[in-house]
Coordinates of C-alpha atoms in Angstrom, one line a residue:
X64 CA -1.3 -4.3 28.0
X65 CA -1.0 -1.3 25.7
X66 CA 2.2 -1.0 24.0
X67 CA 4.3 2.3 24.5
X68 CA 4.1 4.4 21.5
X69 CA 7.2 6.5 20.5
X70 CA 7.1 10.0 20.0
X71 CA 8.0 10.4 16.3
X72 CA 6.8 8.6 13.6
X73 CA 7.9 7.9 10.3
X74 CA 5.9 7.7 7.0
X75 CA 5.0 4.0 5.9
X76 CA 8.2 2.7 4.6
X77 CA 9.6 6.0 2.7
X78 CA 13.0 6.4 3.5
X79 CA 12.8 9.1 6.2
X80 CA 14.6 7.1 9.0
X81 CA 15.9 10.0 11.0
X82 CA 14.3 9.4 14.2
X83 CA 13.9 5.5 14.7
X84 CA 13.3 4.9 18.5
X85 CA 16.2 4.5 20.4
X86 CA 18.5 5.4 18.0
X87 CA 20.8 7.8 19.2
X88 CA 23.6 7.4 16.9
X89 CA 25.7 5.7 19.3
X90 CA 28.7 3.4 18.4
X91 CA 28.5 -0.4 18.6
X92 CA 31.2 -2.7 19.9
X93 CA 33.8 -3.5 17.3
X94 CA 34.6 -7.0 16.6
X95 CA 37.7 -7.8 15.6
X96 CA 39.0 -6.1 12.1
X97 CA 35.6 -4.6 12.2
X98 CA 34.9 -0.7 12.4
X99 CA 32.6 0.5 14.7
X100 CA 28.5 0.6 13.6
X101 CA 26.4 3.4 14.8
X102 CA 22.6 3.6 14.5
X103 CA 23.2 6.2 11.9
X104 CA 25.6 4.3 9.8
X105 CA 22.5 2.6 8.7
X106 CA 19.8 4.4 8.8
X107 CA 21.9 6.6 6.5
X108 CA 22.2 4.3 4.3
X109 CA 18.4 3.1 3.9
X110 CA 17.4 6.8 3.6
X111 CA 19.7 7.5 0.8
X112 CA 18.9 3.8 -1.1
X113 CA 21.5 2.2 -0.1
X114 CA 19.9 -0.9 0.8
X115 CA 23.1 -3.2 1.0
X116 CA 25.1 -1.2 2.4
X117 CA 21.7 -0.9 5.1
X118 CA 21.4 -4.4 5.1
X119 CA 24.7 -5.0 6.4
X120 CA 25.2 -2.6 8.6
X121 CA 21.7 -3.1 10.5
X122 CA 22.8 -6.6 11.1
X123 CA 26.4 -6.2 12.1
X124 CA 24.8 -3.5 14.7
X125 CA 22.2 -6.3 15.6
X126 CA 25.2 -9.1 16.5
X127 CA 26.7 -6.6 18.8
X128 CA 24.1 -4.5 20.7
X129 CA 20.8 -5.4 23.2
X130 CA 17.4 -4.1 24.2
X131 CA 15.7 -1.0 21.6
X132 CA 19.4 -0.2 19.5
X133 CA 19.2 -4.1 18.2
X134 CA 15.3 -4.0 17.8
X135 CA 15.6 -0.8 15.6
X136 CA 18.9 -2.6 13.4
X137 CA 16.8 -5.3 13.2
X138 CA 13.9 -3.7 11.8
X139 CA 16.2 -1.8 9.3
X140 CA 17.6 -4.9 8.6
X141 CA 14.2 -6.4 7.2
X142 CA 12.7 -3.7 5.9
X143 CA 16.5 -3.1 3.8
X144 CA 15.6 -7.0 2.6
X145 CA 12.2 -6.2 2.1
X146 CA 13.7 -3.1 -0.8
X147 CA 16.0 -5.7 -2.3
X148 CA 13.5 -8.3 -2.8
X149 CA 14.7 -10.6 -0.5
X150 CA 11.4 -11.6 0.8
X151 CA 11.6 -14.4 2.7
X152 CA 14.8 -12.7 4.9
X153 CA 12.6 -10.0 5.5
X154 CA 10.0 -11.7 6.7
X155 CA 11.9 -13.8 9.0
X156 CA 13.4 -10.5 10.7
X157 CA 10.4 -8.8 11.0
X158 CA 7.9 -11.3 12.4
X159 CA 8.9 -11.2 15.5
X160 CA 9.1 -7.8 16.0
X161 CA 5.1 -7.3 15.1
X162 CA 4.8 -8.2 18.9
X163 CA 7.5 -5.5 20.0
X164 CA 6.4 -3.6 23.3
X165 CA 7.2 -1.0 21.3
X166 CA 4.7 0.6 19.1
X167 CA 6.5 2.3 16.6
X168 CA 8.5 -0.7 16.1
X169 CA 5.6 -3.0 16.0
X170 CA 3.9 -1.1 13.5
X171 CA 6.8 -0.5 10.9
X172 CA 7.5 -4.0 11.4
X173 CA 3.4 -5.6 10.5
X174 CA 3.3 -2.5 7.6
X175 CA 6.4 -4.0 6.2
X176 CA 4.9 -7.2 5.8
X177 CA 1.6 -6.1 5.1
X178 CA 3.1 -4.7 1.9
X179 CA 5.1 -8.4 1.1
X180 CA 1.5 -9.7 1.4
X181 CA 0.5 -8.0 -1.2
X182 CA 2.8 -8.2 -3.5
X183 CA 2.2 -12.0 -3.2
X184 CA -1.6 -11.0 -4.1
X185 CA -2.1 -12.0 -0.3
X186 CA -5.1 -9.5 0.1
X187 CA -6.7 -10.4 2.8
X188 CA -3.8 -10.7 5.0
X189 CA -2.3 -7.8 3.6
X190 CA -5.2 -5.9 4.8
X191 CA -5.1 -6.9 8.2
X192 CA -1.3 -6.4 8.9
X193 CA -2.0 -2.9 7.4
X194 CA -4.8 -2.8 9.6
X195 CA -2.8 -3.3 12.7
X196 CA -0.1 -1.3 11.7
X197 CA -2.1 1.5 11.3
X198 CA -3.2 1.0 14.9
X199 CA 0.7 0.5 16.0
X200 CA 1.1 4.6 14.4
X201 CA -0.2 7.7 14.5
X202 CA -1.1 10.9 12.4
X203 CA -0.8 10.5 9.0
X204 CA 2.0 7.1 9.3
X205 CA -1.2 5.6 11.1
X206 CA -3.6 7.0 8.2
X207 CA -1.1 5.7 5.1
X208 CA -1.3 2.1 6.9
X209 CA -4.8 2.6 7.2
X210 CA -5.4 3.7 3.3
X211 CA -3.1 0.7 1.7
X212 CA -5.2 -1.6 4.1
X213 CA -8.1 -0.4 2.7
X214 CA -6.8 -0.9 -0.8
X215 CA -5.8 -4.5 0.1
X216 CA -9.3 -5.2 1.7
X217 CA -11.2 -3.7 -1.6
X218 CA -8.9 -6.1 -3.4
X219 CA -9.9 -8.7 -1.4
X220 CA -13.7 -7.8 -1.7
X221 CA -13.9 -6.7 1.4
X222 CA -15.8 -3.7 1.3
X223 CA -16.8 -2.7 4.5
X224 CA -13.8 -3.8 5.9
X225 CA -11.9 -1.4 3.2
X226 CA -14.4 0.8 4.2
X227 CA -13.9 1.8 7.7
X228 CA -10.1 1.6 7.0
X229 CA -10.4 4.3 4.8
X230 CA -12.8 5.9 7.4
X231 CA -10.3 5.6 9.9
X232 CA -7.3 6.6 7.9
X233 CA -9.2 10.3 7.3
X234 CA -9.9 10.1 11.2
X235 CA -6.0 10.0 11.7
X236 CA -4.5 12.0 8.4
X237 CA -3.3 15.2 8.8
X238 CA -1.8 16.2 5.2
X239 CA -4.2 18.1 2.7
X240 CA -2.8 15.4 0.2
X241 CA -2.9 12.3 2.1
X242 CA -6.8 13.3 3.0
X243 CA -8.0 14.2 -0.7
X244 CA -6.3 10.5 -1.9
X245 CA -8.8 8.7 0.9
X246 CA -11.5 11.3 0.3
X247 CA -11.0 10.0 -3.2
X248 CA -12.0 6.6 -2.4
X249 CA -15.0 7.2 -0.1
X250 CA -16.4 9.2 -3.1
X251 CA -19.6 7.9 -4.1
X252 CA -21.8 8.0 -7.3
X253 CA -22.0 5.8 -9.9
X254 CA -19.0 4.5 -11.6
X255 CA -18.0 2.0 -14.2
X256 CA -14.9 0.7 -15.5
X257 CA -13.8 2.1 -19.1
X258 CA -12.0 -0.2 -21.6
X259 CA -12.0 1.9 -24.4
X260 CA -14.2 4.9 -26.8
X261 CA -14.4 4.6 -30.6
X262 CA -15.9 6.2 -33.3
X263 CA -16.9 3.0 -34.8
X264 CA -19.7 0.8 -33.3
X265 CA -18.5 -2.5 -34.7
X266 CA -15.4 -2.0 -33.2
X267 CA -16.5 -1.2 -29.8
X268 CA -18.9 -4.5 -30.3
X269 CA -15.8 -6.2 -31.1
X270 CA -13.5 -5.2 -28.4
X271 CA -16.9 -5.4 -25.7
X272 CA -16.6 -9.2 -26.7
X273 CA -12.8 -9.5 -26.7
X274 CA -12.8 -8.5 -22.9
X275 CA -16.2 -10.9 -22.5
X276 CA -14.2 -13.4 -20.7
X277 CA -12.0 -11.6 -18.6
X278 CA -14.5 -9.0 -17.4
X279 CA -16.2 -12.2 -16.0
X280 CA -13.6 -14.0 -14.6
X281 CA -12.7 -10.9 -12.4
X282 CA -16.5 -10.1 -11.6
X283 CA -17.0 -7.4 -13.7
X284 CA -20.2 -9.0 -15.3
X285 CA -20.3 -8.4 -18.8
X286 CA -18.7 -5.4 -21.0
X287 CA -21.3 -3.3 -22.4
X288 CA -21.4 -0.3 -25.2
X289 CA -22.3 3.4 -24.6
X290 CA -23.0 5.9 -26.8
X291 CA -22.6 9.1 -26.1
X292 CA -21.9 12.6 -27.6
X293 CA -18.1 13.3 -28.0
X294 CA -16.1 16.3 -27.2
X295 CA -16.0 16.6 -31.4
X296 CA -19.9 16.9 -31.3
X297 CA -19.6 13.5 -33.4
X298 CA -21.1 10.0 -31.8
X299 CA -18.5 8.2 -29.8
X300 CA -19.2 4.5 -28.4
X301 CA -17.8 3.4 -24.7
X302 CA -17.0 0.0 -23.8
X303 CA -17.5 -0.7 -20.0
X304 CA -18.1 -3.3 -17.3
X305 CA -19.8 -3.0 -13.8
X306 CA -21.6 -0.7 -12.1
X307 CA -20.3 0.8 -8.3
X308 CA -21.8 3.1 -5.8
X309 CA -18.5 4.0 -4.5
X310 CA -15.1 4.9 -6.6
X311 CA -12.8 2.4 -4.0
X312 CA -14.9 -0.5 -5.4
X313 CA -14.3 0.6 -9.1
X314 CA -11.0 0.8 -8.6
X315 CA -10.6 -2.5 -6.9
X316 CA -12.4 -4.1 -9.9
X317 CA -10.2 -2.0 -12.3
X318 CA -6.9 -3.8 -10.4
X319 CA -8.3 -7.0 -10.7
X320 CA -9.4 -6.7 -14.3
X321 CA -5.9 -5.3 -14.9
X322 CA -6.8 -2.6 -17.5
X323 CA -9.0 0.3 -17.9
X324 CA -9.6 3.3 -16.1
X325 CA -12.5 4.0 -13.7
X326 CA -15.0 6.6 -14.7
X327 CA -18.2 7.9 -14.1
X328 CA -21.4 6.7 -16.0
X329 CA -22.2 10.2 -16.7
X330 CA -18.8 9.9 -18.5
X331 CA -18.8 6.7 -20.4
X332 CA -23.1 7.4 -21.2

């Protein structure tokens, strides 16, 4: 059964909580020496960086309410625990509220995980919670899910997986901004990865075999030197590794090698 999906959305975990579902800003039961929460104590609180102060208020709000006000505290709850590192609290919040019959909620919720994933170098699974967040939202919250799952597929080597993310993130984007950075990625070509230029060749023979090892390791292949005329009019010498069709896989071997830039060969040649 399709979920409901909410009519506002909010963009992939920026602090812009102003219109949460079901979060009208009304106040919660008091417990005993406690003061009153409203919904907009903490979303308040995790729009201006206060994640604690979030963190604590989402769940006191959570204790004392039922139905769509304690879904929303909870998911503000774990995505505040998510911002202050506390990992394996967020996660515990948040899972079950991937299933949520509410879309909005859902989404946020699998995005905020997604993004735990991959800061555990969890590509693959990274990618698919994007994936399905991105499929939870809508307009361009729905096309930022859609772009960092690409990013984590790519990672992953999953190219045409990462491909038809980023395929259906421009479907969905409506910024100029948000649809130049996926445009970016679907660019195709011929692109290398750039480790360095010098004006000397036995240094750029040097550093090609420096990186020799790790240009392997992360599937590179092996670092070769370019020459090529420099801006000076004087001989320069490139070192590079691999070859790509498409700037997303560049990039995704420029993240796993960990240095360089990504260029075009008519640039590093």
């Amino acid at each position: 059964m399709m979920r409901p999906r909410t009519a506002l959305a909010l963009p992939l975990l920026v602090a812009l909580l102003g219109a949460l579902p079901g979060c009208g800003g009304d106040k919660r039961p008091a417990s005993q020496g406690q003061a009153a929460v409203t919904s907009g104590d903490y979303i308040s609180q995790y729009r201006a960086g206060n994640y604690a102060a979030a963190r604590a208020s989402a769940e006191m709000a959570a204790a004392s309410s039922t139905g769509k006000e304690r879904e929303t505290a909870l998911l503000v709850q774990g995505m505040s625990a998510h911002a202050m590192g506390r990992m394996d609290e967020a996660e515990r919040i948040l899972k079950p509220l991937t299933t949520n019959a509410d879309r909005e909620i859902a989404g946020r919720a699998q995005a905020t995980l997604g993004l735990i994933a991959k800061s555990r170098g969890q590509h693959t699974k990274a990618g698919e919670l994007l994936a399905d967040a991105s499929g939870d939202l809508s307009g361009d919250f729905a096309a930022q899910a859609a772009l960092r799952a690409g990013d984590s597929l790519a990672a992953a080597g999953q190219n045409t997986a990462a491909k038809t993310q980023y395929q259906s993130g421009l479907a969905e984007a409506q910024s100029t901004v948000l649809k130049k950075a996926i445009q970016s990625r679907l660019e195709t070509g011929a692109f290398t990865v750039q480790l360095g230029v010098f004006v000397d060749r036995r240094n750029a023979d040097r550093a090609a075999a420096a990186v020799a090892g790790r240009t392997s390791t992360a599937g590179l292949g092996r670092a070769t030197v370019w020459k090529r005329a420099g801006s000076n009019g004087k001989t320069e010498y490139v070192v590079s590794a691999g070859r790509y069709d498409v700037r997303f896989q560049a990039s995704a071997a420029q993240q796993r090698l960990g240095q360089g830039i990504v260029a075009t060969l008519a640039d590093a040649n």
